Amino acid sequence: MAVNAAEQRTFRHLPGYFNARQQAELLLHIKDILEIAPLFQPVMPRTGKAFSVRMSNCGPLGWVSDKERGYRYQPTHPVTEEAWPAMPKLLLDLWLREARYPAPPEACLINLYQEGAKMGAHQDRDEADFSAPVVSVSLGDAAVFHVGGRKRTDPKVRVTLKSGDVLLLEGESRLAYHGIDRVIAGSSELLARCGFAEGGRMNLTLRRVTGVG
Ligand code: MD3
Ligand code: FE
């Protein structure tokens, strides 16, 4: 029998983990972070093709990508070359409560989906330690997310991620292929209300990059 994340459901979906007030608080904190660490548009290694998602980071390390040096984590913003801002306490508390891992997260990747942005199927393999979970928070417009197995061809399940939802990827699902098929534009007013004129969806992913000890 095939063994994969989709069938075993080794991910945990916690719908409505953050209430409306907490979602707004978190988003306003991210807005402050983006003033210091502005969104950038990463490009893929070798091809130089731009991602449709714009990104930034907070925490000691941030995920970046460019044509020459590829996917990596680094302590500074690729354009300003300044250190990344600190992670909001709400996110550190989420990790403490839910990650079941003996060290704090090192990176929080901020993904902004606007104007039809999506993310094709991929594995997250740029971290040194896969025993730590990935913890994701969705804000704003809902999105159709898919997760399969360690092989690209493994069967997938689809989950709609809504504003305030948390998704934990641990065990077998940590190395599963996954992606965002589409964002359901206009399904939430959160981003537009908090000063992102075009609305859209924001996703925050908390990660341990280096492992423990
Ligand atoms: C499943 N982000 O940043 S979050 C990414 O909504 C990424 O922006 C998507 O995939 C987004 O790499 C999906 C949920 C997620 C995050 C990490 C995973 C699912 C995952 C790692 C392994 C398996
Ligand atoms: Fe990913």
mmCIF file of C-alpha atoms in Angstrom, residues 1-13 147-150 154-157 168-176:
data_model
loop_
_atom_site.group_PDB
_atom_site.id
_atom_site.type_symbol
_atom_site.label_atom_id
_atom_site.label_comp_id
_atom_site.label_asym_id
_atom_site.label_seq_id
_atom_site.Cartn_x
_atom_site.Cartn_y
_atom_site.Cartn_z
ATOM 1 C CA MET A 1 0.000 0.000 0.000
ATOM 2 C CA ALA A 2 1.228 3.473 -0.836
ATOM 3 C CA VAL A 3 2.383 5.485 2.148
ATOM 4 C CA ASN A 4 2.084 9.218 1.835
ATOM 5 C CA ALA A 5 1.115 12.324 3.710
ATOM 6 C CA ALA A 6 -2.249 12.636 1.999
ATOM 7 C CA GLU A 7 -3.400 9.160 3.022
ATOM 8 C CA GLN A 8 -1.857 9.217 6.475
ATOM 9 C CA ARG A 9 -2.923 12.777 7.197
ATOM 10 C CA THR A 10 0.236 13.497 9.142
ATOM 11 C CA PHE A 11 -0.562 17.184 8.763
ATOM 12 C CA ARG A 12 -2.840 18.898 11.274
ATOM 13 C CA HIS A 13 -5.323 21.521 10.071
ATOM 14 C CA VAL A 147 -0.616 18.099 -0.309
ATOM 15 C CA GLY A 148 0.512 14.717 -1.622
ATOM 16 C CA GLY A 149 3.447 12.476 -0.749
ATOM 17 C CA ARG A 150 7.220 12.371 -1.106
ATOM 18 C CA ASP A 154 1.628 10.383 -5.094
ATOM 19 C CA PRO A 155 -2.116 11.006 -4.572
ATOM 20 C CA LYS A 156 -3.067 14.448 -3.264
ATOM 21 C CA VAL A 157 -5.683 15.810 -0.921
ATOM 22 C CA LEU A 168 1.101 21.924 10.949
ATOM 23 C CA LEU A 169 3.299 19.727 8.755
ATOM 24 C CA GLU A 170 5.163 17.069 10.690
ATOM 25 C CA GLY A 171 6.381 13.516 10.211
ATOM 26 C CA GLU A 172 5.747 12.093 6.741
ATOM 27 C CA SER A 173 4.051 15.306 5.534
ATOM 28 C CA ARG A 174 7.183 17.391 6.232
ATOM 29 C CA LEU A 175 8.706 16.269 2.914
ATOM 30 C CA ALA A 176 5.465 15.988 0.973
#
